[in-house]
Amino acid sequence: MAKQRFIVAQPEVCESLGIPFIIMLADISFWTKNYEAFNEWCEQHNAKIQGMTVQFPDANTLTAFALRWS
């Protein structure tokens, strides 16, 4: 069974942080192995990596991330 790679924060959490959309990275070994491609994707799509979280400017970018990295 595949590990869940990330968790999408509930809208209430995002609102309290003042961030439109945020995920928490869950599968550390996956993200470590794929860091260069992951980082490049985030830079190209204006997603901000901050520790074990990624912030997205809008729902379309979050959806694109989920389709690419699930």
N, C-alpha and C. Protein backbone atom coordinates (compact mmCIF):
# COMPACT_ATOMS: atom_id res chain seq x y z
N MET A 1 0.84 -1.18 0.00
CA MET A 1 0.00 0.00 0.00
C MET A 1 0.89 1.25 0.00
N ALA A 2 0.54 2.21 -0.84
CA ALA A 2 1.30 3.46 -0.95
C ALA A 2 1.03 4.36 0.25
N LYS A 3 2.07 5.06 0.67
CA LYS A 3 1.93 6.03 1.75
C LYS A 3 1.27 7.30 1.23
N GLN A 4 0.55 7.96 2.09
CA GLN A 4 0.00 9.26 1.75
C GLN A 4 1.15 10.25 1.71
N ARG A 5 1.32 10.94 0.60
CA ARG A 5 2.45 11.83 0.43
C ARG A 5 2.25 13.21 1.05
N PHE A 6 1.01 13.66 1.12
CA PHE A 6 0.74 14.97 1.71
C PHE A 6 -0.69 15.03 2.23
N ILE A 7 -0.93 16.01 3.09
CA ILE A 7 -2.25 16.21 3.70
C ILE A 7 -2.66 17.65 3.43
N VAL A 8 -3.85 17.84 2.89
CA VAL A 8 -4.38 19.17 2.62
C VAL A 8 -5.02 19.71 3.90
N ALA A 9 -4.61 20.90 4.29
CA ALA A 9 -5.15 21.52 5.50
C ALA A 9 -6.62 21.92 5.29
N GLN A 10 -7.38 21.81 6.35
CA GLN A 10 -8.78 22.22 6.33
C GLN A 10 -8.89 23.73 6.12
N PRO A 11 -9.95 24.19 5.50
CA PRO A 11 -10.11 25.64 5.24
C PRO A 11 -9.98 26.50 6.49
N GLU A 12 -10.46 26.00 7.63
CA GLU A 12 -10.37 26.78 8.87
C GLU A 12 -8.92 27.04 9.27
N VAL A 13 -8.05 26.05 9.05
CA VAL A 13 -6.63 26.20 9.37
C VAL A 13 -6.02 27.26 8.46
N CYS A 14 -6.30 27.14 7.16
CA CYS A 14 -5.77 28.11 6.20
C CYS A 14 -6.22 29.52 6.54
N GLU A 15 -7.49 29.69 6.85
CA GLU A 15 -8.03 31.01 7.20
C GLU A 15 -7.33 31.57 8.43
N SER A 16 -7.13 30.74 9.43
CA SER A 16 -6.49 31.22 10.67
C SER A 16 -5.04 31.64 10.43
N LEU A 17 -4.39 31.03 9.43
CA LEU A 17 -3.00 31.38 9.10
C LEU A 17 -2.92 32.50 8.07
N GLY A 18 -4.05 32.84 7.46
CA GLY A 18 -4.06 33.86 6.42
C GLY A 18 -3.44 33.40 5.12
N ILE A 19 -3.49 32.10 4.86
CA ILE A 19 -2.92 31.48 3.66
C ILE A 19 -4.06 30.83 2.89
N PRO A 20 -4.17 31.11 1.58
CA PRO A 20 -5.31 30.55 0.82
C PRO A 20 -5.38 29.01 0.87
N PHE A 21 -4.25 28.35 0.59
CA PHE A 21 -4.23 26.88 0.57
C PHE A 21 -2.87 26.40 1.05
N ILE A 22 -2.88 25.35 1.88
CA ILE A 22 -1.63 24.83 2.42
C ILE A 22 -1.73 23.31 2.56
N ILE A 23 -0.61 22.66 2.32
CA ILE A 23 -0.53 21.22 2.56
C ILE A 23 0.62 20.95 3.51
N MET A 24 0.58 19.79 4.14
CA MET A 24 1.67 19.33 4.98
C MET A 24 2.26 18.08 4.32
N LEU A 25 3.56 18.07 4.13
CA LEU A 25 4.22 16.92 3.53
C LEU A 25 4.26 15.79 4.54
N ALA A 26 3.88 14.58 4.10
CA ALA A 26 3.76 13.47 5.03
C ALA A 26 4.83 12.39 4.81
N ASP A 27 5.15 12.07 3.58
CA ASP A 27 6.08 11.00 3.26
C ASP A 27 7.48 11.60 3.06
N ILE A 28 8.19 11.77 4.16
CA ILE A 28 9.47 12.47 4.13
C ILE A 28 10.46 11.82 3.18
N SER A 29 10.53 10.51 3.15
CA SER A 29 11.50 9.85 2.27
C SER A 29 11.18 10.13 0.80
N PHE A 30 9.91 10.17 0.43
CA PHE A 30 9.55 10.49 -0.96
C PHE A 30 9.99 11.90 -1.33
N TRP A 31 9.70 12.87 -0.47
CA TRP A 31 10.02 14.26 -0.77
C TRP A 31 11.52 14.49 -0.79
N THR A 32 12.25 13.77 0.06
CA THR A 32 13.71 13.88 0.06
C THR A 32 14.29 13.34 -1.24
N LYS A 33 13.80 12.19 -1.68
CA LYS A 33 14.29 11.59 -2.94
C LYS A 33 13.95 12.46 -4.15
N ASN A 34 12.85 13.15 -4.11
CA ASN A 34 12.37 13.92 -5.26
C ASN A 34 12.49 15.42 -5.06
N TYR A 35 13.36 15.84 -4.15
CA TYR A 35 13.40 17.25 -3.77
C TYR A 35 13.68 18.19 -4.94
N GLU A 36 14.64 17.86 -5.79
CA GLU A 36 14.99 18.78 -6.88
C GLU A 36 13.81 19.03 -7.80
N ALA A 37 13.13 17.98 -8.25
CA ALA A 37 11.97 18.12 -9.14
C ALA A 37 10.82 18.81 -8.41
N PHE A 38 10.62 18.46 -7.15
CA PHE A 38 9.57 19.06 -6.33
C PHE A 38 9.81 20.56 -6.16
N ASN A 39 11.02 20.93 -5.81
CA ASN A 39 11.38 22.33 -5.62
C ASN A 39 11.22 23.10 -6.93
N GLU A 40 11.67 22.54 -8.03
CA GLU A 40 11.54 23.19 -9.33
C GLU A 40 10.06 23.41 -9.69
N TRP A 41 9.23 22.38 -9.45
CA TRP A 41 7.79 22.50 -9.73
C TRP A 41 7.21 23.65 -8.91
N CYS A 42 7.53 23.70 -7.63
CA CYS A 42 7.00 24.74 -6.76
C CYS A 42 7.43 26.13 -7.23
N GLU A 43 8.68 26.29 -7.61
CA GLU A 43 9.16 27.58 -8.09
C GLU A 43 8.41 28.00 -9.36
N GLN A 44 8.18 27.08 -10.27
CA GLN A 44 7.50 27.38 -11.53
C GLN A 44 6.03 27.76 -11.33
N HIS A 45 5.43 27.28 -10.23
CA HIS A 45 4.00 27.50 -10.00
C HIS A 45 3.71 28.44 -8.83
N ASN A 46 4.73 29.16 -8.39
CA ASN A 46 4.58 30.13 -7.29
C ASN A 46 4.05 29.50 -6.00
N ALA A 47 4.43 28.26 -5.77
CA ALA A 47 4.11 27.60 -4.51
C ALA A 47 5.31 27.78 -3.59
N LYS A 48 5.05 28.06 -2.34
CA LYS A 48 6.13 28.38 -1.40
C LYS A 48 6.34 27.22 -0.42
N ILE A 49 7.53 26.63 -0.48
CA ILE A 49 7.90 25.58 0.47
C ILE A 49 8.38 26.26 1.74
N GLN A 50 7.83 25.82 2.87
CA GLN A 50 8.24 26.37 4.15
C GLN A 50 8.29 25.22 5.15
N GLY A 51 9.49 24.71 5.39
CA GLY A 51 9.64 23.55 6.25
C GLY A 51 8.96 22.35 5.63
N MET A 52 8.03 21.76 6.35
CA MET A 52 7.29 20.59 5.86
C MET A 52 5.91 20.97 5.34
N THR A 53 5.75 22.24 4.97
CA THR A 53 4.48 22.69 4.39
C THR A 53 4.74 23.34 3.04
N VAL A 54 3.68 23.39 2.24
CA VAL A 54 3.73 24.10 0.96
C VAL A 54 2.49 24.99 0.89
N GLN A 55 2.70 26.25 0.56
CA GLN A 55 1.61 27.22 0.45
C GLN A 55 1.32 27.45 -1.03
N PHE A 56 0.03 27.51 -1.38
CA PHE A 56 -0.39 27.69 -2.76
C PHE A 56 -1.18 28.98 -2.90
N PRO A 57 -1.00 29.69 -4.02
CA PRO A 57 -1.70 30.96 -4.21
C PRO A 57 -3.18 30.81 -4.54
N ASP A 58 -3.57 29.64 -5.06
CA ASP A 58 -4.97 29.46 -5.46
C ASP A 58 -5.32 27.98 -5.58
N ALA A 59 -6.61 27.71 -5.73
CA ALA A 59 -7.10 26.33 -5.80
C ALA A 59 -6.59 25.60 -7.04
N ASN A 60 -6.44 26.30 -8.16
CA ASN A 60 -5.95 25.65 -9.38
C ASN A 60 -4.54 25.11 -9.20
N THR A 61 -3.69 25.86 -8.52
CA THR A 61 -2.32 25.42 -8.29
C THR A 61 -2.31 24.23 -7.34
N LEU A 62 -3.14 24.25 -6.32
CA LEU A 62 -3.25 23.11 -5.41
C LEU A 62 -3.71 21.86 -6.17
N THR A 63 -4.69 22.01 -7.05
CA THR A 63 -5.18 20.88 -7.83
C THR A 63 -4.09 20.35 -8.76
N ALA A 64 -3.35 21.25 -9.41
CA ALA A 64 -2.25 20.83 -10.28
C ALA A 64 -1.19 20.07 -9.49
N PHE A 65 -0.91 20.53 -8.28
CA PHE A 65 0.05 19.85 -7.41
C PHE A 65 -0.43 18.44 -7.08
N ALA A 66 -1.69 18.34 -6.70
CA ALA A 66 -2.24 17.03 -6.34
C ALA A 66 -2.21 16.07 -7.52
N LEU A 67 -2.50 16.55 -8.70
CA LEU A 67 -2.47 15.70 -9.89
C LEU A 67 -1.05 15.26 -10.22
N ARG A 68 -0.09 16.14 -10.04
CA ARG A 68 1.31 15.83 -10.35
C ARG A 68 1.97 14.94 -9.30
N TRP A 69 1.69 15.17 -8.04
CA TRP A 69 2.47 14.55 -6.97
C TRP A 69 1.74 13.48 -6.15
N SER A 70 0.52 13.15 -6.49
CA SER A 70 -0.20 12.08 -5.75
C SER A 70 0.29 10.72 -6.14
